[in-house]
Coordinates of C-alpha atoms and ligand atoms in Angstrom, one line a residue:
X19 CA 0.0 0.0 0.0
X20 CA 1.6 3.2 -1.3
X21 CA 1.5 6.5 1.4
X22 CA -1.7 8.0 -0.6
X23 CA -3.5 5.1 -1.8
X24 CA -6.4 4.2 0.8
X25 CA -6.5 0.4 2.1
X26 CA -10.3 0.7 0.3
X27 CA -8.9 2.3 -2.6
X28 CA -9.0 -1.1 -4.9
X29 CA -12.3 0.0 -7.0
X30 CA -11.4 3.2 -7.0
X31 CA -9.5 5.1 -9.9
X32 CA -9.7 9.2 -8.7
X33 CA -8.0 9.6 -4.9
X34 CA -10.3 11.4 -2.3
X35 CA -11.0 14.9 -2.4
X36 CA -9.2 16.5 -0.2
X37 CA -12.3 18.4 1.5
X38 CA -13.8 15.1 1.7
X39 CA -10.7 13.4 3.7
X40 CA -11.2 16.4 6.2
X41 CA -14.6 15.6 6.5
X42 CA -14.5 12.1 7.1
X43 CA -11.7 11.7 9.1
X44 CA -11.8 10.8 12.8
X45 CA -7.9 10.8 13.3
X46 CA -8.0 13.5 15.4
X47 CA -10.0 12.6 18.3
X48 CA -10.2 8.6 17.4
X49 CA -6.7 8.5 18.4
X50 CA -7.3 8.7 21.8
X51 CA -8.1 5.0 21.1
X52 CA -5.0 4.0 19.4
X53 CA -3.5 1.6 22.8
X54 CA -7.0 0.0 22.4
X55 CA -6.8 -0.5 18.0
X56 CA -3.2 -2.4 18.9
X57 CA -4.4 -4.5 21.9
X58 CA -7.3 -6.0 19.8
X59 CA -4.8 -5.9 16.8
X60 CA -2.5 -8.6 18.8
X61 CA -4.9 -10.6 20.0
X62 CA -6.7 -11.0 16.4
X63 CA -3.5 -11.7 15.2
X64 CA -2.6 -14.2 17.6
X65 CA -5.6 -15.9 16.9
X66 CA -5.1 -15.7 13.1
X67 CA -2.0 -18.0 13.6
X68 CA -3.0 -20.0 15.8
X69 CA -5.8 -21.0 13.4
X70 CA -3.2 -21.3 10.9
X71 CA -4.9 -18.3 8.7
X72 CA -1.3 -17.0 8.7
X73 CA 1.8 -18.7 9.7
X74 CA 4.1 -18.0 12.8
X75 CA 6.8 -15.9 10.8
X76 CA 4.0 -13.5 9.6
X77 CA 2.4 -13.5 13.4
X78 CA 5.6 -12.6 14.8
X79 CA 6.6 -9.9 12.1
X80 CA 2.7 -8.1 12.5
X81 CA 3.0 -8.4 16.2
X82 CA 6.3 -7.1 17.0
X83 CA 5.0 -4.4 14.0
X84 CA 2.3 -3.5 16.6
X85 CA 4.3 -3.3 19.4
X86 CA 7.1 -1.1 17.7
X87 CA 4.0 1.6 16.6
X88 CA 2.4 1.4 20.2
X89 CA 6.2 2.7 21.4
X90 CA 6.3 5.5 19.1
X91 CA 2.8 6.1 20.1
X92 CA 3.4 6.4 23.5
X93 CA 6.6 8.7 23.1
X94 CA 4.7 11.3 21.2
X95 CA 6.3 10.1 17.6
X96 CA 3.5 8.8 15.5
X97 CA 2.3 11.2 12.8
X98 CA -1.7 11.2 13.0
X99 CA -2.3 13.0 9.6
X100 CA -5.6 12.9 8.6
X101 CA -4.9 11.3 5.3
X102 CA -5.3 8.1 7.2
X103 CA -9.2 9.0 7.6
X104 CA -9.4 6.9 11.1
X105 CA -7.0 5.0 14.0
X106 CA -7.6 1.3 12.1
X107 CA -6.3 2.8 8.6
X108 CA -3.3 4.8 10.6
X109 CA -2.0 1.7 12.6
X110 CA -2.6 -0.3 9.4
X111 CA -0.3 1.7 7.4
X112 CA 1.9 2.6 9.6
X113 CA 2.6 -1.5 10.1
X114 CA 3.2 -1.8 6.3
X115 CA 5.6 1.2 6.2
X116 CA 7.4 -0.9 8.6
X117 CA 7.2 -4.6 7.9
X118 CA 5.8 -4.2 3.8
X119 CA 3.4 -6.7 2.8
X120 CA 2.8 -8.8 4.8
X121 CA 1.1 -6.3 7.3
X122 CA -1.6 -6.4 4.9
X123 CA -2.7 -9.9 6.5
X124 CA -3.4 -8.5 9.6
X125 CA -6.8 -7.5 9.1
X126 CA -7.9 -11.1 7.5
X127 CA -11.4 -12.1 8.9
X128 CA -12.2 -8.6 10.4
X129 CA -13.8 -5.4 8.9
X130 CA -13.5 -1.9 10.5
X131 CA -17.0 -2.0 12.2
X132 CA -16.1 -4.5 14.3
X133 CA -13.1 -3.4 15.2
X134 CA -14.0 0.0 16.2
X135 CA -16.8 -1.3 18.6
X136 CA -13.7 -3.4 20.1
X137 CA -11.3 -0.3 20.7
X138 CA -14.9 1.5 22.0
X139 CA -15.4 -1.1 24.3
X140 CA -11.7 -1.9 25.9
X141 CA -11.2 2.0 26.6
X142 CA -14.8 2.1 27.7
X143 CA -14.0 -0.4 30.1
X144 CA -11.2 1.4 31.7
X145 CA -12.6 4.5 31.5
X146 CA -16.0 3.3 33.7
X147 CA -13.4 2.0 35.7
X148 CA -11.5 5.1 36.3
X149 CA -15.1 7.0 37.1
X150 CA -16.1 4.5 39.6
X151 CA -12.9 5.0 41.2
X152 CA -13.8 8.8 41.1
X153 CA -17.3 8.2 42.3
X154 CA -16.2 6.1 45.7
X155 CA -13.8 8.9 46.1
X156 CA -16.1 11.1 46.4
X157 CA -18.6 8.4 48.4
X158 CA -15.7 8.1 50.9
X159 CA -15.3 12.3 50.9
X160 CA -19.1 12.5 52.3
X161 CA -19.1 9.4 54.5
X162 CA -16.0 11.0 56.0
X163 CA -17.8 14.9 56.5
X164 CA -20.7 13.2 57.6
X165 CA -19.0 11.3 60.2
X166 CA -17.4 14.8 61.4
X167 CA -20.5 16.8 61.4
X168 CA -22.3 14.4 63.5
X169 CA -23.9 16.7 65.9
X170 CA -24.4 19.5 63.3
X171 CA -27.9 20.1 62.9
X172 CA -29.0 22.4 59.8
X173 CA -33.1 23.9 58.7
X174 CA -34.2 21.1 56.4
X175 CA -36.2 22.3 53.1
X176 CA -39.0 21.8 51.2
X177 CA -39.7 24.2 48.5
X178 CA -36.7 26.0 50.2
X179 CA -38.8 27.0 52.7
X180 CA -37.7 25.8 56.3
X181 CA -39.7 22.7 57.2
X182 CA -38.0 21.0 59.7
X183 CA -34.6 20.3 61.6
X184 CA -32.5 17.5 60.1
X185 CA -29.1 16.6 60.7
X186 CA -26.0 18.1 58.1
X187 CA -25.1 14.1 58.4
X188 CA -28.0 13.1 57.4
X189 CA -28.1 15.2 54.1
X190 CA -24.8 14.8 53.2
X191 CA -25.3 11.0 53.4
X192 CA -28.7 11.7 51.1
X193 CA -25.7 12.6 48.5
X194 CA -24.3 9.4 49.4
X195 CA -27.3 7.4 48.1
X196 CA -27.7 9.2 45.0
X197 CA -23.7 8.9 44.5
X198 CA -24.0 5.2 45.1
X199 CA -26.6 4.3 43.2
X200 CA -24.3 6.0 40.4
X201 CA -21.9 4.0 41.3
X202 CA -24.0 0.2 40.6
X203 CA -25.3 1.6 37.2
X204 CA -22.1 2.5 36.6
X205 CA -21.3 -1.5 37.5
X206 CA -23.8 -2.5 35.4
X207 CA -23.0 -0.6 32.6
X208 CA -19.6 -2.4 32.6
X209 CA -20.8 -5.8 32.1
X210 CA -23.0 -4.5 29.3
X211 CA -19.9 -2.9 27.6
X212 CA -17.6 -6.0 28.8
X213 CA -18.4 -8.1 25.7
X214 CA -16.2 -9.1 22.8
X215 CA -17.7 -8.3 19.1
X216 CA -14.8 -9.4 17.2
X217 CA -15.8 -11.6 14.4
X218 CA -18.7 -9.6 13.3
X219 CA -16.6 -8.3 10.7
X220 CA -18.5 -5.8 8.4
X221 CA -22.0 -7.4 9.2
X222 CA -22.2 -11.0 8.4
X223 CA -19.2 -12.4 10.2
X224 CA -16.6 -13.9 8.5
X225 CA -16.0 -16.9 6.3
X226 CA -12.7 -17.6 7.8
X227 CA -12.7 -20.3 10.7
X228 CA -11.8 -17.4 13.1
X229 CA -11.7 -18.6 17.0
X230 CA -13.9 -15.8 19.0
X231 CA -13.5 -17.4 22.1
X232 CA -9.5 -17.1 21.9
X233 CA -9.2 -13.2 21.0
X234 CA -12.0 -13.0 24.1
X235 CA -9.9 -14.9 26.5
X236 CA -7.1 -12.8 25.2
X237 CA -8.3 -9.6 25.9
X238 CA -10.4 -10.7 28.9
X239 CA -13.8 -10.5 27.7
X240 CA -16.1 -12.8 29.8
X241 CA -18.6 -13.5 26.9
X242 CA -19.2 -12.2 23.0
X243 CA -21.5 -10.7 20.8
X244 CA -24.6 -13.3 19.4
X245 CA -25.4 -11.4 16.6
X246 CA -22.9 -9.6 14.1
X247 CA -25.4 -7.7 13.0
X248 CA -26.0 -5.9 16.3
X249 CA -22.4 -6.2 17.4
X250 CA -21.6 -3.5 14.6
X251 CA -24.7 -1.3 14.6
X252 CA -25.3 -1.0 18.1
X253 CA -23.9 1.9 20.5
X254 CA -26.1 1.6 23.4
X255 CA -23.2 0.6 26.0
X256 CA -22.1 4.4 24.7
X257 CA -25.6 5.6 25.3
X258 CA -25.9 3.9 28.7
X259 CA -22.9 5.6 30.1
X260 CA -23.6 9.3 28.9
X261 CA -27.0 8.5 30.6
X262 CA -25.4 7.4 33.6
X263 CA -22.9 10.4 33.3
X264 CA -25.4 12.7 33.1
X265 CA -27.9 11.4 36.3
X266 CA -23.8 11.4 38.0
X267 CA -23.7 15.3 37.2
X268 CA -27.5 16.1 38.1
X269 CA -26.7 14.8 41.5
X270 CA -23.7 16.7 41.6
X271 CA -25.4 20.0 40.3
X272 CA -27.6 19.6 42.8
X273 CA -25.4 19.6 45.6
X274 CA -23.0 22.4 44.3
X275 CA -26.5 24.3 43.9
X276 CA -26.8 23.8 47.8
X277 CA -23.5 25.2 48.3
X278 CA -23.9 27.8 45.9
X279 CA -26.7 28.9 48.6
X280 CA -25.6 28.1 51.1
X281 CA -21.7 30.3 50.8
X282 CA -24.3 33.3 50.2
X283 CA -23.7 35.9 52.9
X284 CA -27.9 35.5 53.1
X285 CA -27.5 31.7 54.3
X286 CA -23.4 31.9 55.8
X287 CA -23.8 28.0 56.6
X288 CA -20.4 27.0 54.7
X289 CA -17.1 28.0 53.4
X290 CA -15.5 26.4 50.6
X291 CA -11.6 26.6 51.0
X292 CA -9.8 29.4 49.0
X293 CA -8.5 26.5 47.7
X294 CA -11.0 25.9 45.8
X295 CA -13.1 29.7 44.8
X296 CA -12.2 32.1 42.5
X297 CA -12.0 36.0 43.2
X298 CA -13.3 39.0 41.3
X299 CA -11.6 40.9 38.8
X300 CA -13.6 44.2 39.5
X301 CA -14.8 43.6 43.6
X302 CA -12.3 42.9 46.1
X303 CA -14.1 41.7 48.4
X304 CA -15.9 39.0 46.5
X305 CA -14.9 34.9 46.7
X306 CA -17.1 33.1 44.2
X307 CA -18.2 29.1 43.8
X308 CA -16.9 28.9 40.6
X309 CA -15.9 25.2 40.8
X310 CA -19.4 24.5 42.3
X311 CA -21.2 26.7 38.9
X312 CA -19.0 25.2 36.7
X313 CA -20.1 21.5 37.6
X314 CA -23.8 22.5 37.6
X315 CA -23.2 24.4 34.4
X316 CA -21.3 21.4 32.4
X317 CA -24.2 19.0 33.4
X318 CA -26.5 20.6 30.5
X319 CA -23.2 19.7 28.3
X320 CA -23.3 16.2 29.1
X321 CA -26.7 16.1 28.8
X322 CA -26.3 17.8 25.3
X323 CA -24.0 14.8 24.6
X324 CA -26.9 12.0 25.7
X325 CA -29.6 13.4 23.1
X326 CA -26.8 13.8 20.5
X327 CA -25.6 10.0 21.1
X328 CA -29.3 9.2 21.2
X329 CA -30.4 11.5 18.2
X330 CA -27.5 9.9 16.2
X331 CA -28.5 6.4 16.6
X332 CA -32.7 6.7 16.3
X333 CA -32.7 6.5 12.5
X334 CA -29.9 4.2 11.3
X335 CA -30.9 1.5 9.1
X336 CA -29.0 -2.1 9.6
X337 CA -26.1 -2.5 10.0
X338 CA -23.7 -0.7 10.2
X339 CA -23.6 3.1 8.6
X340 CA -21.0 6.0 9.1
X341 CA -23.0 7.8 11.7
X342 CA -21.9 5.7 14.0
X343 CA -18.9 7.8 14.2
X344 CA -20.5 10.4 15.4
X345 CA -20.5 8.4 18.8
X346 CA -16.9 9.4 19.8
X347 CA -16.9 12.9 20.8
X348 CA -20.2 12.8 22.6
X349 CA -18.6 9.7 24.8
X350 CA -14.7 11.5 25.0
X351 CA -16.2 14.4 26.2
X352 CA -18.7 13.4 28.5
X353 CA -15.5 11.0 30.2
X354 CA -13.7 13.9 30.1
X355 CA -16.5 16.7 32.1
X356 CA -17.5 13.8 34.2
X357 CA -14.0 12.3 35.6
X358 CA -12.9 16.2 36.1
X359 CA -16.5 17.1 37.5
X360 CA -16.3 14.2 40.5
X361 CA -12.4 14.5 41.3
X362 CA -12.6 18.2 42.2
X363 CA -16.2 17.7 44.2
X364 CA -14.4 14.9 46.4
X365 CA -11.3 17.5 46.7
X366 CA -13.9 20.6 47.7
X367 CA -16.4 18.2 49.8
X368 CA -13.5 17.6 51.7
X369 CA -12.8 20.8 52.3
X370 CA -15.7 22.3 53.5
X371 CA -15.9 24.1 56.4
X372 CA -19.4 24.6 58.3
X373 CA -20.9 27.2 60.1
X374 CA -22.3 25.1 63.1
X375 CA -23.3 28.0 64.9
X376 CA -25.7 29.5 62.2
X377 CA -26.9 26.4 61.5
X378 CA -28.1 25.4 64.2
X379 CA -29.8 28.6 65.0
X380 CA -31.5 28.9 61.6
X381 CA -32.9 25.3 62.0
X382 CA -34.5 26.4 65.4
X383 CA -36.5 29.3 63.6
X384 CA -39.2 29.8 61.5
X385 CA -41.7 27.2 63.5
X386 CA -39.2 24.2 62.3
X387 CA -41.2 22.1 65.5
X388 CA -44.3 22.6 64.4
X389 CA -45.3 19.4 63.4
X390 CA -43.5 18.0 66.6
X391 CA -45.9 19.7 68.1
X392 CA -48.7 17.8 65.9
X393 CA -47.3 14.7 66.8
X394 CA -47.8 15.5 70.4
X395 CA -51.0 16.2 70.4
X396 CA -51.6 12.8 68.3
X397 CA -50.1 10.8 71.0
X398 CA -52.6 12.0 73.0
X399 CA -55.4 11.0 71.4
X400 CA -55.9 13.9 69.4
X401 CA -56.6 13.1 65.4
X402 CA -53.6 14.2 63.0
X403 CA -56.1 16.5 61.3
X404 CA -57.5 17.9 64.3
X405 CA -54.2 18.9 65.5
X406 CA -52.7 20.2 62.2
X407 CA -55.2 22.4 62.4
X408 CA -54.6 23.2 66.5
X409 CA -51.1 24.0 66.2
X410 CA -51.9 26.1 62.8
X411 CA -53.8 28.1 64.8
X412 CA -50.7 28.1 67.5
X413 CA -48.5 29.1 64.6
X414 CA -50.7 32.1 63.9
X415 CA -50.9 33.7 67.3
X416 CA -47.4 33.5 67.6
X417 CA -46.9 35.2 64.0
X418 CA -49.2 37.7 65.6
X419 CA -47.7 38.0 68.6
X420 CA -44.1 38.0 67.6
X421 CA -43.9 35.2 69.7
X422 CA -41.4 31.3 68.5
X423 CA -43.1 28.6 70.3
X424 CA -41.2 27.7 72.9
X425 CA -41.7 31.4 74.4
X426 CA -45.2 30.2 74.9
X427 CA -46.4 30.0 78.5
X428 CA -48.7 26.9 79.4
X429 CA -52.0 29.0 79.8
X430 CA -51.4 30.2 76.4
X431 CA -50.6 26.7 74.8
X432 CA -54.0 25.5 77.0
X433 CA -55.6 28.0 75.4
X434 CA -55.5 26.3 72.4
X435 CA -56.0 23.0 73.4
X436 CA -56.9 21.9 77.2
X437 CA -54.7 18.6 76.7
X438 CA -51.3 20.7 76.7
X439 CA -48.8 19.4 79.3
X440 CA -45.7 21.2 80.7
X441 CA -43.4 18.1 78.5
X442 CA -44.9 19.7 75.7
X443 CA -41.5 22.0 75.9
X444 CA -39.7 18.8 75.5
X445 CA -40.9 17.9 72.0
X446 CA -40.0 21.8 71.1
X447 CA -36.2 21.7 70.8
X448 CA -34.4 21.1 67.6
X449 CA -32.6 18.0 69.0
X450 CA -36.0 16.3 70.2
X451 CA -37.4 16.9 66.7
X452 CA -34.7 14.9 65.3
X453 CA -34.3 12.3 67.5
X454 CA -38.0 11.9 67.5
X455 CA -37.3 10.6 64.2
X456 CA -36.2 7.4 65.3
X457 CA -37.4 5.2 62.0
X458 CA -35.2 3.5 59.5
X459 CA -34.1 6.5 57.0
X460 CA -35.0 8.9 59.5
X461 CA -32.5 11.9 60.6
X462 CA -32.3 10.7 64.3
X463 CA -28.7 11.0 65.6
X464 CA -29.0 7.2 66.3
X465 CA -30.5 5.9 62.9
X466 CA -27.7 7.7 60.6
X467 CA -25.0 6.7 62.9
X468 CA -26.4 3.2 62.1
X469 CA -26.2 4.2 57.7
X470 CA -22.8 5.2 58.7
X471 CA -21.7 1.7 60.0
X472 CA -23.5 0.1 57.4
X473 CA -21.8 2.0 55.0
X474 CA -18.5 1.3 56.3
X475 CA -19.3 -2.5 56.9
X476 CA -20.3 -2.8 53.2
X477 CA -17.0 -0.7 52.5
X478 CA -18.7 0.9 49.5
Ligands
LIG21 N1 -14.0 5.6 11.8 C1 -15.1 4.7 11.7 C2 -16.0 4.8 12.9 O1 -15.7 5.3 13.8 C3 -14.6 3.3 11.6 C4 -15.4 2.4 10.9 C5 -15.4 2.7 9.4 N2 -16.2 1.8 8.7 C6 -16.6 2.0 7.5 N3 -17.3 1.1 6.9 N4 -16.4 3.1 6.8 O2 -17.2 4.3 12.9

């Protein structure tokens, strides 16, 4: 194969228009796969000899080829010109530049489609890998706060309006949920992507008695593709884990929205490290969330990536059709915003600082015991109803009367309601509210000290 002439370029009498080579080409972000193309390159080689397809001169002259490319590769020495349209064709001529013809065997039995779902599914598979890593980071960075802040108490929220008392642990563990069940779709998403579709060649599989079982065993894959058909046309592993990436960032988003609040000088319950804020060009005194906006900000990105992956691949007719390349920037960039999105979080989370003080006073205020109060009355008899609708009117006379509840005296609590007793004042403070809730998944001191040994037991 001559430097110009393509490996396709057989039926072909006119080379490619130039503007057409720019426009097909994938060299320039497909390399990011080139360790991948010359792992599965080896092993489909291997197998090719040991089938006796080619003999074990031509397997050792291809292989040590391979291996002599992936060097210059790795040392920054391998000229990507985007002549070579995608990764395959550059290894593939790069190989006959270096051992001539007979690196033209190498791709015996196999077409480009299946090889590029291989090389998309061994860096896919080290590349979930590397984000789960990330994500129990950033579990361990929360259990860790959460273990710290154990007596912190904060105002909980509902339609950010104060509701009721709740301990910080308790809501930074609620991230810890969400974060973990990232982390098992994230599992499951690897088994999906952890099968072998060599063989499938361009859509029909191969004539050649090709062993699939030996190039998975060689590159570790626990089972292969059943269909060839799908094996090439399909990209829903890619799907899957921009979907998976983009719930991972929502959850994040969310809790950098908290902290965006909650650094305001309005709120004053946190302090991210100068570490990890910016400053203002124009006002001294200012120390912004930026890391904290810029997460929440580059989850609409990744989601921009899911409906592109998704739009891309809603209209293709079988098998295989050149859309498909449109799968790789979508995935490289959502790896990219997502591995960089939940290292710094972990590094930040740990490096929050809480204002205990404020917290605790703000989760005292705005009637946060009112329903404690409810639940008194219903111990004593009272229907829920009945006294929603007592302490409502409580709730009112103290508006009135500029009055917080526990400043009520007992006449005027009796007032109310004649079943009022003086351990009324009990159920009043912030830490009775939230020991009260002494349930499985409730924010009682004792029940998330229990999550947190759970947690730990399961080391997850
Ligand atoms: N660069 C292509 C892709 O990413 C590789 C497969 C090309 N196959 C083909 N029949 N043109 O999908």
């Amino acid at each position: 194969m001559t430097k110009d002439k393509k490996p396709w370029g057989g039926r072909f009498t006119e080379p490619t228009d130039r503007q057409v080579e720019e426009f097909t080409a994938s060299i320039d972000f497909d390399k990011r796969l080139y360790r991948y193309d010359i792992d599965g390159s080896i092993a489909h080689c291997r197998m090719l000899a040991r089938q006796g397809i080619i003999s074990k001169e031509e397997e050792n002259k291809i292989v040590s080829g391979l291996k002599d490319i992936l060097e210059d590769m790795e040392m920054g020495n391998f000229d990507y010109s985007i002549d070579c349209e995608d990764i395959h064709m550059a290894v593939e001529r790069s190989l006959m530049g270096r051992i001539g013809d007979v690196g033209g065997k190498l791709h015996t039995g196999r077409s480009r489609n299946d090889q590029v779902s291989l090389d998309m599914r061994l860096y896919m598979r080290d590349e979930i890998l590397r984000t789960i890593d990330l994500v129990k980071t950033l579990k361990s960075s929360l259990v860790s706060l959460a273990k710290n802040e154990i007596d912190t108490v904060m105002p909980g929220y509902t339609h950010l309006q104060r509701a009721q008392p709740v301990l910080l642990s308790h809501y930074l563990l609620a991230y810890w949920e969400m974060f973990n069940r990232d982390h098992s779709r994230l599992t499951e998403c690897y088994q999906r992507t952890n099968i072998m579709p060599l063989g499938s060649a361009a859509l029909a599989g191969t004539g050649l008695s090709i062993d699939r079982d030996y190039v998975s065993e060689c590159l570790a894959f626990p089972s292969m593709t059943k269909n060839s058909m799908d094996a090439v046309s399909d990209r829903d592993f890619v799907a899957e884990f921009i979907f998976d990436a983009s719930l991972l960032m929502m959850h994040m988003s969310r809790f950098c929205e908290d902290l965006i609040i909650w650094t305001s000088e309005e709120y004053g319950f946190v302090e991210i490290s100068d570490a990890f804020t910016t400053g203002s060009s124009i006002m001294p005194q200012k120390k912004n969330p930026d890391v904290a906006e810029l997460i929440r900000g580059k989850t609409g990105r990744v989601y921009g990536n899911l409906v592109a992956i998704l739009t891309v691949l809603k209209g293709l007719p079988m098998a295989y059709d050149r859309d498909l390349q449109e799968d790789k920037e979508p995935l490289f960039d959502t790896i990219d915003t997502v591995q960089g999105s939940v290292h710094i979080l972990s590094e930040m989370t740990k490096n929050l600082c809480f204002n205990k003080l404020r917290m605790s006073e703000e989760a005292a205020k705005g009637f946060s015991t009112a329903t404690d109060v409810a639940e008194y009355l219903v111990m004593h008899g009272v229907s829920f109803r009945d006294a929603h609708e007592i302490v409502g009117r409580l709730v009112r006379y103290c508006i009135e009367k500029d009055k917080a509840l526990p400043s009520l005296t007992m006449e005027e609590f009796r007032h109310f309601y004649e079943g009022f007793r003086e351990d009324v004042y009990d159920r009043l403070t912030v830490e009775s509210s939230i020991n009260a809730r002494n349930i499985p998944g409730g924010t009682s001191k004792e029940m998330v000290l229990r999550r947190i040994v759970e947690i730990e037991e399961k080391k997850n």
